[in-house]
Amino acid sequence: MDNGAARTAQPVIVAIDGPSGTGKSSTSKAVAAQLGLSYLDTGAQYRAITWWMVTNGTDIDDPTAIAAVAGKPEIVSGTDPAQPTITVDGVDVSGPIRTQEVTAKVSAVSAVPEVRARITELQRSLAAAAENGMVVGGRDIGPPVLPDAALKISLPAPAEARAARRSGELKGSDLHSTREALIKRDAADSSRKTSPLAKADDAVEVDTTDLTLPQVIECVVTLVEEKRAGK
Ligand code: DC
C-alpha cells in the first residue's frame, strides 16, 4: 500500500460536498486514508449537536431555544480516517447520531445560525490543526466554511440512486419512504436562510450515478494529485 503521508508535501484542504446518499463519507474517508490526510464528517457534527438537543429536551420547533443552548455541548471529532470518532461531552455518539429521530430533526437544528457558527468554528480549528491537510466531507464546506479549500469536489447523483444506496445501508428499509425522506431533507437544507446547501461555483463535479465506489475514490485521488502537482 502507498505511503500517503510520505507523498504529502504541504497541507491541502479538500472539500467534498454533496447531498446524502452519494457515498460522500465513504469517498472522503478512503481518499484521506490513501493520501495520508485527516478526515472530517461535518454531517456527524450537526447530528451530534442535534443528538444533544434531543437528549436534553430542547424544543426543536423553537429556533430561539436551539440558539440559546447551541454553545453548551462539547463536540469533539477524531479525524483519523481509519477510525473517525465523535463524542459529545465525552460520550461516544457515533451510533446514536444515526437514529431516525436525529435524522428527522437535524435539518431544523442545522438551520439555526448560532448552531452553524458554533460548528463552523470547530471545523476551521480542526482544518487549521491538520498537519498534512484534511478531507472535509459535508454540504456547505466550500465558500461559507473553508473558502480557501484547495480543491472542491461535488458529488451529485439522482435521488433514486441515492435512496437505493441509503436503504441498502439501512438494511432493507423501504425504498420509497427513504427516497421521500431524502428529497424532503434536501429541500429543507437547500432552502434554509443561513448557508443553504449549494454547490460551490468552482467545485469539480464527479457524477457518481454510474460509478462504483472504488471508481469514485480513484477519480477523486487523481484530482487531488493533479492539483498538488500544479496541473
Ligand atoms: O450528511 P448528513 O446526512 O450526515 O448530514 C446531516 C445533516 O446535517 C443534513 O441534513 C444537513 C446538515 N449539514 C449541514 O447543514 N452542513 C454540513 N456541512 C453538513 C451537514
XYZ file of C-alpha atoms and ligand atoms in Angstrom:
251
model
C 0.000 0.000 0.000
C 1.024 3.548 -0.725
C 2.609 5.594 1.989
C 0.316 8.582 1.579
C 1.928 10.608 4.358
C 5.283 10.494 2.591
C 3.712 11.861 -0.570
C 2.148 14.778 1.257
C 4.119 17.918 0.597
C 2.156 20.723 2.181
C -1.225 20.882 3.877
C -4.120 20.644 1.485
C -7.802 21.053 2.225
C -10.136 19.031 0.022
C -13.822 19.832 0.416
C -16.277 17.190 -0.753
C -19.865 18.380 -0.994
C -22.987 16.585 -1.991
C -26.393 15.557 -0.677
C -26.975 12.436 1.425
C -26.551 9.056 -0.190
C -23.864 9.975 -2.731
C -21.182 7.967 -0.930
C -19.642 11.226 0.285
C -18.456 9.859 3.641
C -17.013 6.605 2.284
C -15.261 8.509 -0.501
C -13.866 11.204 1.803
C -12.588 8.649 4.301
C -10.885 6.491 1.676
C -9.298 9.466 -0.109
C -7.964 10.817 3.205
C -6.536 7.395 4.124
C -4.837 6.969 0.746
C -3.286 10.433 0.796
C -2.313 10.499 4.488
C -4.724 13.338 5.317
C -7.095 13.876 8.241
C -10.819 13.349 7.718
C -13.844 15.214 8.995
C -17.529 14.308 8.567
C -19.331 17.604 9.096
C -22.771 15.984 8.931
C -21.781 13.989 12.024
C -21.085 17.257 13.864
C -24.562 18.606 13.050
C -26.038 15.264 14.039
C -24.088 15.338 17.330
C -25.414 18.751 18.363
C -28.914 17.579 17.355
C -28.497 14.426 19.483
C -27.559 16.609 22.471
C -30.653 18.801 21.973
C -32.964 15.784 21.660
C -31.401 14.181 24.750
C -31.665 17.372 26.772
C -35.263 18.118 25.837
C -34.620 21.239 23.737
C -37.717 22.220 21.757
C -36.622 21.539 18.173
C -39.519 23.598 16.805
C -38.215 26.697 18.561
C -35.123 28.244 16.898
C -34.689 30.627 19.844
C -34.485 27.701 22.277
C -31.970 25.965 19.993
C -29.874 29.137 19.671
C -29.834 29.622 23.446
C -28.115 26.270 24.083
C -26.006 25.981 20.909
C -22.814 26.748 22.839
C -23.387 24.183 25.584
C -22.372 20.750 24.264
C -18.700 19.993 23.837
C -18.360 18.244 20.487
C -15.070 16.537 19.714
C -14.292 14.910 16.354
C -11.430 12.418 15.985
C -10.029 12.937 12.472
C -8.147 9.690 11.775
C -9.813 8.341 8.596
C -9.145 4.764 9.744
C -11.116 5.373 12.911
C -13.131 8.593 12.928
C -14.789 9.308 16.267
C -17.349 11.761 17.586
C -18.135 12.498 21.212
C -20.472 14.901 22.960
C -19.432 15.860 26.486
C -17.180 12.816 26.462
C -19.908 10.366 25.367
C -19.343 8.330 22.177
C -22.341 9.205 19.988
C -21.270 7.602 16.713
C -24.228 5.171 16.894
C -26.958 7.385 18.397
C -26.444 10.180 15.823
C -27.646 7.823 13.050
C -31.088 7.149 14.532
C -34.239 8.108 12.615
C -35.102 10.616 15.329
C -31.843 12.537 14.943
C -32.045 12.289 11.140
C -35.570 13.728 11.205
C -34.528 16.672 13.392
C -31.073 17.575 12.108
C -32.275 19.899 9.320
C -34.172 22.112 11.783
C -31.227 22.291 14.184
C -28.619 22.915 11.490
C -30.670 25.789 10.042
C -30.152 27.882 13.191
C -27.379 30.484 12.659
C -25.936 30.052 16.190
C -25.560 26.315 15.553
C -23.830 26.937 12.222
C -21.486 29.498 13.773
C -20.530 27.050 16.517
C -19.910 24.115 14.177
C -18.094 26.290 11.623
C -15.689 27.421 14.330
C -14.942 23.775 15.207
C -14.413 22.936 11.539
C -11.989 25.777 10.980
C -9.892 24.917 14.008
C -9.736 21.218 13.046
C -8.692 22.156 9.499
C -6.007 24.502 10.830
C -4.641 21.783 13.140
C -4.455 19.063 10.468
C -0.741 18.713 9.815
C -0.909 17.252 6.308
C -4.287 18.684 5.464
C -7.793 17.312 5.641
C -10.572 15.887 3.533
C -13.771 17.533 4.708
C -16.999 15.830 3.765
C -20.091 17.930 4.065
C -22.604 20.103 2.398
C -21.589 23.738 2.643
C -17.894 23.242 3.059
C -16.865 25.314 0.127
C -17.448 29.034 0.364
C -19.020 29.617 3.792
C -16.729 27.455 5.894
C -13.381 26.954 4.191
C -13.261 29.396 1.282
C -9.572 28.643 0.735
C -10.023 24.910 0.211
C -7.506 23.977 -2.496
C -9.913 21.643 -4.169
C -13.688 21.497 -4.022
C -15.451 18.435 -5.309
C -19.159 17.992 -5.743
C -20.732 14.532 -5.890
C -24.202 14.771 -7.427
C -26.465 11.759 -8.084
C -30.202 11.461 -8.686
C -32.493 10.808 -5.709
C -33.277 7.261 -6.959
C -29.637 6.170 -6.884
C -29.068 7.830 -3.513
C -32.179 6.282 -1.957
C -31.154 2.827 -3.215
C -27.752 3.243 -1.562
C -29.224 4.555 1.702
C -31.842 1.850 2.015
C -29.088 -0.739 1.404
C -27.074 0.856 4.229
C -30.138 0.829 6.469
C -30.536 -2.896 5.749
C -33.672 -3.090 3.683
C -35.579 -0.001 4.818
C -38.435 0.840 2.448
C -37.060 2.361 -0.765
C -39.988 4.683 -1.405
C -40.027 6.205 2.077
C -36.218 6.522 2.085
C -36.429 8.413 -1.225
C -39.206 10.672 0.059
C -37.282 11.393 3.277
C -34.118 12.210 1.312
C -35.944 14.601 -1.005
C -37.628 16.302 1.955
C -34.340 16.758 3.818
C -32.538 18.032 0.673
C -35.312 20.584 0.131
C -35.114 21.780 3.744
C -31.310 22.026 3.653
C -31.288 23.844 0.292
C -33.932 26.394 1.198
C -32.850 27.411 4.703
C -31.863 31.051 5.181
C -28.409 30.530 6.683
C -25.836 28.930 4.429
C -28.204 26.828 2.305
C -26.852 23.660 0.708
C -25.374 24.768 -2.599
C -22.626 23.680 -4.930
C -19.555 25.936 -4.906
C -19.087 27.701 -8.264
C -15.543 26.404 -8.564
C -16.320 22.824 -7.484
C -15.313 19.976 -9.796
C -18.335 17.763 -10.399
C -17.926 13.968 -10.294
C -21.257 12.353 -11.186
C -21.449 9.159 -9.137
C -24.560 7.696 -10.805
C -22.780 5.103 -12.957
C -19.587 4.741 -10.937
C -18.702 2.188 -8.279
C -17.313 3.472 -5.003
C -13.706 2.425 -5.868
C -14.051 4.318 -9.180
C -15.247 7.474 -7.408
C -12.361 7.209 -4.917
C -9.827 6.724 -7.707
C -11.210 9.711 -9.565
C -11.031 11.995 -6.517
C -7.499 10.824 -5.579
C -6.390 11.644 -9.131
C -7.965 15.103 -8.931
C -6.155 15.817 -5.647
C -2.832 14.554 -7.001
C -3.196 16.667 -10.149
C -3.991 19.700 -8.050
C -0.930 19.138 -5.883
C 1.246 18.664 -8.921
C 0.021 22.070 -10.096
C -1.751 20.681 -13.186
O -24.516 14.344 5.550
P -25.545 14.028 6.643
O -26.800 13.396 6.129
O -24.959 13.248 7.776
O -25.936 15.468 7.234
C -26.871 15.598 8.261
C -27.486 16.992 8.232
O -26.537 17.964 8.684
C -28.015 17.490 6.908
O -29.377 17.182 6.776
C -27.789 18.985 6.965
C -26.712 19.181 7.980
N -25.418 19.586 7.444
C -25.213 20.900 7.181
O -26.122 21.714 7.337
N -23.987 21.344 6.760
C -22.969 20.474 6.583
N -21.764 20.894 6.213
C -23.174 19.089 6.834
C -24.427 18.657 7.242
